[in-house]
Coordinates of C-alpha atoms in Angstrom, one line a residue:
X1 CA 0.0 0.0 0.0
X2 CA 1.7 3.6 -0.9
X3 CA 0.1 6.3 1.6
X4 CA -1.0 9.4 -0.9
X5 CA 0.5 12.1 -0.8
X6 CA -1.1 16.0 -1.7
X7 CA -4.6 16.9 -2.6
X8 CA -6.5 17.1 -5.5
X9 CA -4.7 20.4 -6.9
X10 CA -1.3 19.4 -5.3
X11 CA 1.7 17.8 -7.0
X12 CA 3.2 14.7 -5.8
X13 CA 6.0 14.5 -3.2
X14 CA 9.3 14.3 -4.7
X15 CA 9.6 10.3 -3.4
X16 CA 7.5 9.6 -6.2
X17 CA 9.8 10.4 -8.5
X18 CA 12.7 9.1 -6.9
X19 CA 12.1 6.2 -4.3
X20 CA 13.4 2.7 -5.9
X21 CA 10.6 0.8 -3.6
X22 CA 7.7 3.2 -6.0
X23 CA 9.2 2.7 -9.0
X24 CA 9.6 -1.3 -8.0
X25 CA 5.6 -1.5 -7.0
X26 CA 4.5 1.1 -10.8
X27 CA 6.5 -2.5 -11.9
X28 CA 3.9 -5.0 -11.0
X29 CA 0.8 -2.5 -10.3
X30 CA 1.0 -0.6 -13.5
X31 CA 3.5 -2.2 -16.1
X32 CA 2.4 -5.3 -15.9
X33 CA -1.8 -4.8 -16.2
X34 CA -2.1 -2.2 -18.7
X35 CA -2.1 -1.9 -22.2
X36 CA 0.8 -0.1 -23.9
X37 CA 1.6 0.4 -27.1
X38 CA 4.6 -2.1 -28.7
X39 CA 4.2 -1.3 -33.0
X40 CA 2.0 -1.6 -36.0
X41 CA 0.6 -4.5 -37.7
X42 CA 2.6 -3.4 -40.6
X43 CA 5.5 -5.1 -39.0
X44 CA 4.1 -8.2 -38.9
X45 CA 2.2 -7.9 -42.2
X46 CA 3.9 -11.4 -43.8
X47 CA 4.1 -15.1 -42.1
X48 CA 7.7 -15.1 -40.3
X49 CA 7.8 -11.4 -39.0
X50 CA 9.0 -11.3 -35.9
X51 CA 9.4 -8.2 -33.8
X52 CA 10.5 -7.3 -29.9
X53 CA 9.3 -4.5 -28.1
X54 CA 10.1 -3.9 -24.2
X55 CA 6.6 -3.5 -22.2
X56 CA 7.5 -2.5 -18.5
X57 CA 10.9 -4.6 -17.4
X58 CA 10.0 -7.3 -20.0
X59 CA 10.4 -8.0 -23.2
X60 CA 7.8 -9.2 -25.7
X61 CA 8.0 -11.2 -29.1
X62 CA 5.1 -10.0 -31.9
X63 CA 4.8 -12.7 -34.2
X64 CA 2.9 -13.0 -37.5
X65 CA 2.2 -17.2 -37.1
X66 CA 0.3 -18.8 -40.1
X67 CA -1.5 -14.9 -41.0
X68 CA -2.8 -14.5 -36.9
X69 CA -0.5 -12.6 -34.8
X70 CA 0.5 -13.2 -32.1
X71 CA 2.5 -12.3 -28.9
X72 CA 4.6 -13.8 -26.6
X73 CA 7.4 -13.2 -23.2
X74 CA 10.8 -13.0 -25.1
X75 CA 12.0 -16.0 -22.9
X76 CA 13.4 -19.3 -23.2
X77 CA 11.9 -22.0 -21.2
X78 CA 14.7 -23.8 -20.2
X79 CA 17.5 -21.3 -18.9
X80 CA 15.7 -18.0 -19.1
X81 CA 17.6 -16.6 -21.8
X82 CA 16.4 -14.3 -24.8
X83 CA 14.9 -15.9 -27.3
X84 CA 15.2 -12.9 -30.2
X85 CA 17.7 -10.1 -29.4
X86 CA 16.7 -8.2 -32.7
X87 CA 14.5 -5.1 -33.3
X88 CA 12.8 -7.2 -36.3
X89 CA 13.3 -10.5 -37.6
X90 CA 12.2 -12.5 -40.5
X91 CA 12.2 -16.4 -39.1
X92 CA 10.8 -20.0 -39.7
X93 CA 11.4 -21.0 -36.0
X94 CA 12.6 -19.3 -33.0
X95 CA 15.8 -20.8 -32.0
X96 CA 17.4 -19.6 -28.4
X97 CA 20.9 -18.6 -29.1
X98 CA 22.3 -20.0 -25.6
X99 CA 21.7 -24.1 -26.1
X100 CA 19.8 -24.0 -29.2
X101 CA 16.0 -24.8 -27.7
X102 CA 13.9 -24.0 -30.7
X103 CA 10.0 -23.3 -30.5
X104 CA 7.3 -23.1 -33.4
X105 CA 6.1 -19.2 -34.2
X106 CA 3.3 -20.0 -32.2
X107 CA 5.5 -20.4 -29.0
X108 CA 5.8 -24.4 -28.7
X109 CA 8.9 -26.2 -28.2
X110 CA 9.7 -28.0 -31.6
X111 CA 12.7 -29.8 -30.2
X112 CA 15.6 -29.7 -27.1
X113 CA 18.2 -30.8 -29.0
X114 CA 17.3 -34.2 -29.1
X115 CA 15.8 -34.6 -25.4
X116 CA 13.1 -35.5 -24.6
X117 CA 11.8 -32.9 -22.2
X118 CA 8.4 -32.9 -22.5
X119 CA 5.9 -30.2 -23.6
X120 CA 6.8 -27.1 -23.1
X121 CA 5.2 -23.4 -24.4
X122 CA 6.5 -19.9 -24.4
X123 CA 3.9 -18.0 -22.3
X124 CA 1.6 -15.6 -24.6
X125 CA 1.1 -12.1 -24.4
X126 CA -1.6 -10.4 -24.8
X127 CA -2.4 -8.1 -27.8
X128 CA -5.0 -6.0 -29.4
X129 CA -5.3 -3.7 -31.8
X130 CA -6.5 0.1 -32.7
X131 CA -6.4 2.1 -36.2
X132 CA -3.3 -0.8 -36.9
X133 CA -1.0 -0.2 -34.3
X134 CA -1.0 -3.1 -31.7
X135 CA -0.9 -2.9 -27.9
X136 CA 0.4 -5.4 -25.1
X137 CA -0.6 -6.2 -21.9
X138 CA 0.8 -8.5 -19.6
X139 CA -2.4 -9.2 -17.5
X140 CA -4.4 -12.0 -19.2
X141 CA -7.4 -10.9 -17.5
X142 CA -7.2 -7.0 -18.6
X143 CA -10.4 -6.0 -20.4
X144 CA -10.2 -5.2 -23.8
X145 CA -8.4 -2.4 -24.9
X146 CA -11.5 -0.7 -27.1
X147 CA -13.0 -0.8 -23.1
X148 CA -9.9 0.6 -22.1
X149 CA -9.8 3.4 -24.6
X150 CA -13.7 4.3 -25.6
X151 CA -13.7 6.0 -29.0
X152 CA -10.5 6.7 -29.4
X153 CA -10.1 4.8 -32.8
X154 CA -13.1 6.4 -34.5
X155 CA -11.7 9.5 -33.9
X156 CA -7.9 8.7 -35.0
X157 CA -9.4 7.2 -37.7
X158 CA -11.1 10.4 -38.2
X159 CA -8.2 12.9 -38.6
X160 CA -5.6 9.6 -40.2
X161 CA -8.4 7.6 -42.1
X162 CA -5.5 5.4 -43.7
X163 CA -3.4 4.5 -40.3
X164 CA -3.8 1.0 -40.2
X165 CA -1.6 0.9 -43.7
X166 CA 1.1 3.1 -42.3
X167 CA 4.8 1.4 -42.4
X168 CA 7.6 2.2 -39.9
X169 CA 9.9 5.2 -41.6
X170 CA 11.5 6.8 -39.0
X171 CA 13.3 5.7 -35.4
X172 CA 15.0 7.4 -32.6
X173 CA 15.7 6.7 -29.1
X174 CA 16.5 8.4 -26.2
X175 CA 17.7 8.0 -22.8
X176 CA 16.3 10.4 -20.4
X177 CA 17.6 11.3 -17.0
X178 CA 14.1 11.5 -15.3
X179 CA 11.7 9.1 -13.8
X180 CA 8.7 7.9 -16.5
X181 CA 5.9 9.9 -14.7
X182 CA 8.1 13.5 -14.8
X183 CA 8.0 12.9 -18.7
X184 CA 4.5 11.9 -19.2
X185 CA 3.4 14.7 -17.4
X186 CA 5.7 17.2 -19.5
X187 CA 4.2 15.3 -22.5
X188 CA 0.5 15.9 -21.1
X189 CA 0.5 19.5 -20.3
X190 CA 0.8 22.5 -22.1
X191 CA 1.1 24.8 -19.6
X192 CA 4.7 25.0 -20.7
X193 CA 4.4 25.1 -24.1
X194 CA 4.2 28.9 -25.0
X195 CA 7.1 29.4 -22.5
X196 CA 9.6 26.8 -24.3
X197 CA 8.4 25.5 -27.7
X198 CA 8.4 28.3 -29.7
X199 CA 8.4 26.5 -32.7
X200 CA 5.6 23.9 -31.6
X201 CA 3.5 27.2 -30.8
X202 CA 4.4 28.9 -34.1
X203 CA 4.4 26.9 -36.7
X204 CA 2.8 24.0 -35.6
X205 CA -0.6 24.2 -34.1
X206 CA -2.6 27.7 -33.1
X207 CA -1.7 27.6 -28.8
X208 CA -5.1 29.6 -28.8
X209 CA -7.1 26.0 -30.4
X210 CA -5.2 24.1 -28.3
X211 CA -7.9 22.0 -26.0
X212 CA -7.3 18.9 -24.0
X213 CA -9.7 16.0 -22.9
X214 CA -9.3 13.9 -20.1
X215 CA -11.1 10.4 -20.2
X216 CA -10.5 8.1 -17.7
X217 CA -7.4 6.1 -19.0
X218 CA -6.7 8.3 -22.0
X219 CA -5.9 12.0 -22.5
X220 CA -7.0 13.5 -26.0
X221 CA -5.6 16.5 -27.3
X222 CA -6.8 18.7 -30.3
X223 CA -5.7 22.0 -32.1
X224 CA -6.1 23.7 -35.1
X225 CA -2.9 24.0 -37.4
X226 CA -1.3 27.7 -37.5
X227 CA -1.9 29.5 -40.8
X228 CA -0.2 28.5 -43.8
X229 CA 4.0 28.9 -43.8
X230 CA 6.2 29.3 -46.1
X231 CA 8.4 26.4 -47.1
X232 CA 11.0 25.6 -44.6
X233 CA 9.3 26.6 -41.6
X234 CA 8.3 23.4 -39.2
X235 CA 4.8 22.4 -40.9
X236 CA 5.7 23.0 -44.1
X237 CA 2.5 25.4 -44.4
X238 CA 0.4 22.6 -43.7
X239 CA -2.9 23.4 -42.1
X240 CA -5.7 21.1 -40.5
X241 CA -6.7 19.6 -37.1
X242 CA -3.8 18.1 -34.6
X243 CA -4.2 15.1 -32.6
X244 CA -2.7 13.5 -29.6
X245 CA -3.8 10.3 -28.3
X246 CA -2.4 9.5 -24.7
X247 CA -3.1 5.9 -23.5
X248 CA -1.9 5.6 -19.6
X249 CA 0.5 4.8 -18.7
X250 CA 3.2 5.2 -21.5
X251 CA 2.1 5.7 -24.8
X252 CA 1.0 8.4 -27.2
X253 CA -0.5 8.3 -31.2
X254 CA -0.4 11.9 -32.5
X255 CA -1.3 13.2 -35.5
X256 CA -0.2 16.4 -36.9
X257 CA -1.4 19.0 -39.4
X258 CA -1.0 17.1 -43.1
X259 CA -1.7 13.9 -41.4
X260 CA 2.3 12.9 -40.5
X261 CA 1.8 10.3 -37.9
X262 CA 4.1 9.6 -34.8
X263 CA 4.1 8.0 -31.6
X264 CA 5.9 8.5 -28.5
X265 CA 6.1 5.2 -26.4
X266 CA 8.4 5.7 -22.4
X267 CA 10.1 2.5 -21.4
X268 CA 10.8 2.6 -18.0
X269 CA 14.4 1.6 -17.3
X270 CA 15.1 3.1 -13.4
X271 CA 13.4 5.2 -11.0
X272 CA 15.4 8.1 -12.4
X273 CA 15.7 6.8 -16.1
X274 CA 13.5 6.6 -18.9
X275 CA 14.0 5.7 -22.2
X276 CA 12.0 7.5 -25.2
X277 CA 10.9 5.9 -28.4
X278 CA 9.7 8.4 -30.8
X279 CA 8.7 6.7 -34.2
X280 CA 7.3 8.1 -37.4
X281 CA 4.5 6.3 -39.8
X282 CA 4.1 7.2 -43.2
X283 CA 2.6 5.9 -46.6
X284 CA 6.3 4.7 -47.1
X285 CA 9.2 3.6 -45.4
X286 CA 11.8 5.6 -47.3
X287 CA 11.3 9.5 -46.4
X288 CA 11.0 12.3 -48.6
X289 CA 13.2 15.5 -48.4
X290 CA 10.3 17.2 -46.9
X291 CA 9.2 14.4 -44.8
X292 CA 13.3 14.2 -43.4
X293 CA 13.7 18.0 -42.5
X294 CA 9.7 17.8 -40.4
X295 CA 10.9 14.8 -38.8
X296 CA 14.3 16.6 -38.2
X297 CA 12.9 19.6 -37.0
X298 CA 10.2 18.1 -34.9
X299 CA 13.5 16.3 -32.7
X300 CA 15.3 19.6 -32.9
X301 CA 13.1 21.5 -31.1
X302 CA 10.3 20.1 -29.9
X303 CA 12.1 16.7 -28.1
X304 CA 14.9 18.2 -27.6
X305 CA 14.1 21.2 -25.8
X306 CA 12.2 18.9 -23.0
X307 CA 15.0 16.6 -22.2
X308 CA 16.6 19.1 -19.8
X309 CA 14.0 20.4 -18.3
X310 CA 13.0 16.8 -17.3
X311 CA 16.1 16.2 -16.1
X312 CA 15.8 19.0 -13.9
X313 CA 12.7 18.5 -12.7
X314 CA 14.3 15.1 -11.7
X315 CA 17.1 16.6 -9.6
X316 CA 14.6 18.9 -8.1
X317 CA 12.0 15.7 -7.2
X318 CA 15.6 14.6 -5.0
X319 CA 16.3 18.1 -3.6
X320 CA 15.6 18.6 0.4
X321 CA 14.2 21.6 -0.5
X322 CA 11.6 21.0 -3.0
X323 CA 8.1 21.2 -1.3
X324 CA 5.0 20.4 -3.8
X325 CA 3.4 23.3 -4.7
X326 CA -0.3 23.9 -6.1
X327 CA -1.3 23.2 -9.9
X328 CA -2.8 25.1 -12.1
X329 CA -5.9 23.4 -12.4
X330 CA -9.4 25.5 -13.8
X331 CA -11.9 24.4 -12.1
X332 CA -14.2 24.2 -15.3
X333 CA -12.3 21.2 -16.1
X334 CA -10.6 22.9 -19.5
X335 CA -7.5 21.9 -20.2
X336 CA -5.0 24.2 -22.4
X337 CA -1.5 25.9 -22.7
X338 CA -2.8 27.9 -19.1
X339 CA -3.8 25.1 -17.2
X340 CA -2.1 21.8 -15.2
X341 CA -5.5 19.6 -15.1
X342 CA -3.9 17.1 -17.4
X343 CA -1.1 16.4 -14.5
X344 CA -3.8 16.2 -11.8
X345 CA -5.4 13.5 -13.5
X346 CA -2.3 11.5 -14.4
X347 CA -1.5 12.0 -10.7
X348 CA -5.1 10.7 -9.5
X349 CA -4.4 7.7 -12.3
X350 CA -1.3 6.8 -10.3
X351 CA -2.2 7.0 -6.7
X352 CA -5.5 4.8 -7.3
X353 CA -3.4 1.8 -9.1
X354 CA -1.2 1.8 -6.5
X355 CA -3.5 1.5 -4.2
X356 CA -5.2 -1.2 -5.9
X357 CA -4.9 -4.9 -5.3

């Protein structure tokens, strides 16, 4: 049981942020019984495809088997090792690189090097699906993730009608110096955002449009595009409605002006360290000389410019001195760029599954 700490309209205390024993109960009471976001079915569009993708502390095999895919622990039954230590794979069996154990694509042991060890079956994981990209969750008893997440296709769908036949065209990783909550809650709030992203504000959506939703276990975010810009400027003059899809705990589908599709998905690596995957999804996997300078632009600035300020809101989560102070939070219950509500309720999501069973 963790004892809550601050009100409604109060942040945190710092030992949220930085207490190993927190971060190793988020572990088991978060991690493993939600639904978090691991890739597209494009990856696994053929028989044979094989990707990995980290969900919590664990790793997970996607697996296109006979047309259905699948998903399983990345674990070898019989000494614990990993099974595929690739990003992507294209196989006919899954054979464990330490003593050569080698399993069927649907997870069942084809043969132990001649023993006879009985049956044995790499444990599934489960997955589901929304507008093509596919989500994990480690609970087998978790409810659906269309219960999880009411709506939320339709209206992706709405504003990136062709998602589901998006490829993979863009990848970058980084390590951040902050606990995973400190940088979900920078994603989630725009309080910030006419203070430090001056491009984001500018050229990318109009701050004035800028609304956010909170429902239950997702956060929806809308704007209008800014007016058209000339070539060059981050946009590229494109105009239209932006999207951001938050799913608690760690991931994020958002769509910006001229339909250019990312996600944002956190791996939690350490109570101070988090690890960001920021991927692109376009109508094809090799960019375009406009596509290239959006996506490089968008890191530039946008990514870029939050990674210190996390890690200083890290080191002041540690400080003897830091006492939670109130958030911004309108009592209306509208979100935008002069508000905190969206941390509140990411806050409120966090206290009541650790206080759960």
């Amino acid at each position: 049981m963790v004892t809550r700490v601050g009100s409604r309209h109060n942040g945190l205390s710092g030992r949220y942020y930085t207490d190993p024993d927190v971060f190793a109960h988020e572990l088991d009471h978060i991690f493993a019984r939600t639904w978090q976001l691991v890739g597209h079915v494009s990856q696994v569009a053929s028989p044979g495809q094989v990707f990995t993708a980290p969900v919590g502390d664990e790793s997970v095999l996607v697996v296109n088997h006979d047309g259905a895919v699948r998903g399983f622990y990345n674990v070898c039954q019989h000494r614990g090792h990993r099974l595929v230590a690739s990003d992507f794979a294209e196989l006919s069996a899954i054979t464990c690189p330490y003593h050569a154990w080698t399993y069927d694509l649907g997870g069942r042991l084809i043969t132990a090097r001649g023993e006879n060890v009985g049956e044995l079956c790499v444990p599934p994981v489960r997955l589901d699906t929304m507008a093509g990209f596919l989500f994990a969750n480690l609970d087998p008893d978790a409810i659906p993730l269309e219960e999880t997440v009411p709506g939320i296709e339709s209206e992706l769908l709405a504003i990136a009608p062709d998602a589901g036949q998006r490829v993979l065209s863009s990848r970058r990783t980084q390590l951040i110096n902050a606990n995973w909550k400190i940088a979900v809650e920078n994603y989630n709030e725009c309080y910030h955002c006419p203070n430090v992203h001056k491009s984001f504000t500018t050229n990318t959506v109009n701050p004035g449009s800028y609304r956010i939703t909170l429902r239950g276990s997702t956060i929806h975010h809308t704007a209008q595009g800014p007016p058209p810009k000339p070539s060059g400027s981050f946009g590229h003059g494109e105009v239209g409605e932006y999207g951001a899809f938050y799913t608690w705990p760690v991931s994020s589908i958002q769509c910006y002006p001229g339909r250019e599709l990312n996600t944002f998905r956190w791996v939690p690596l350490a109570v101070d360290q988090t690890m960001l995957i920021r991927e692109w999804w376009l109508d094809r996997a090799d960019l375009t000389a406009e596509q290239r300078e959006v996506i490089e632009l968008d890191w530039t600035t946008t990514v870029v410019e939050d990674l210190s300020i996390m890690e200083s809101v890290q080191k002041g989560a540690a400080s003897r001195g830091y006492r939670p102070g109130p958030l911004i939070v309108n009592p209306s219950g509208v979100a935008d760029v002069h508000s905190e509500n969206t941390v509140a309720h990411l806050q409120r999501l966090l206290l009541d599954a650790l206080d759960g069973p």
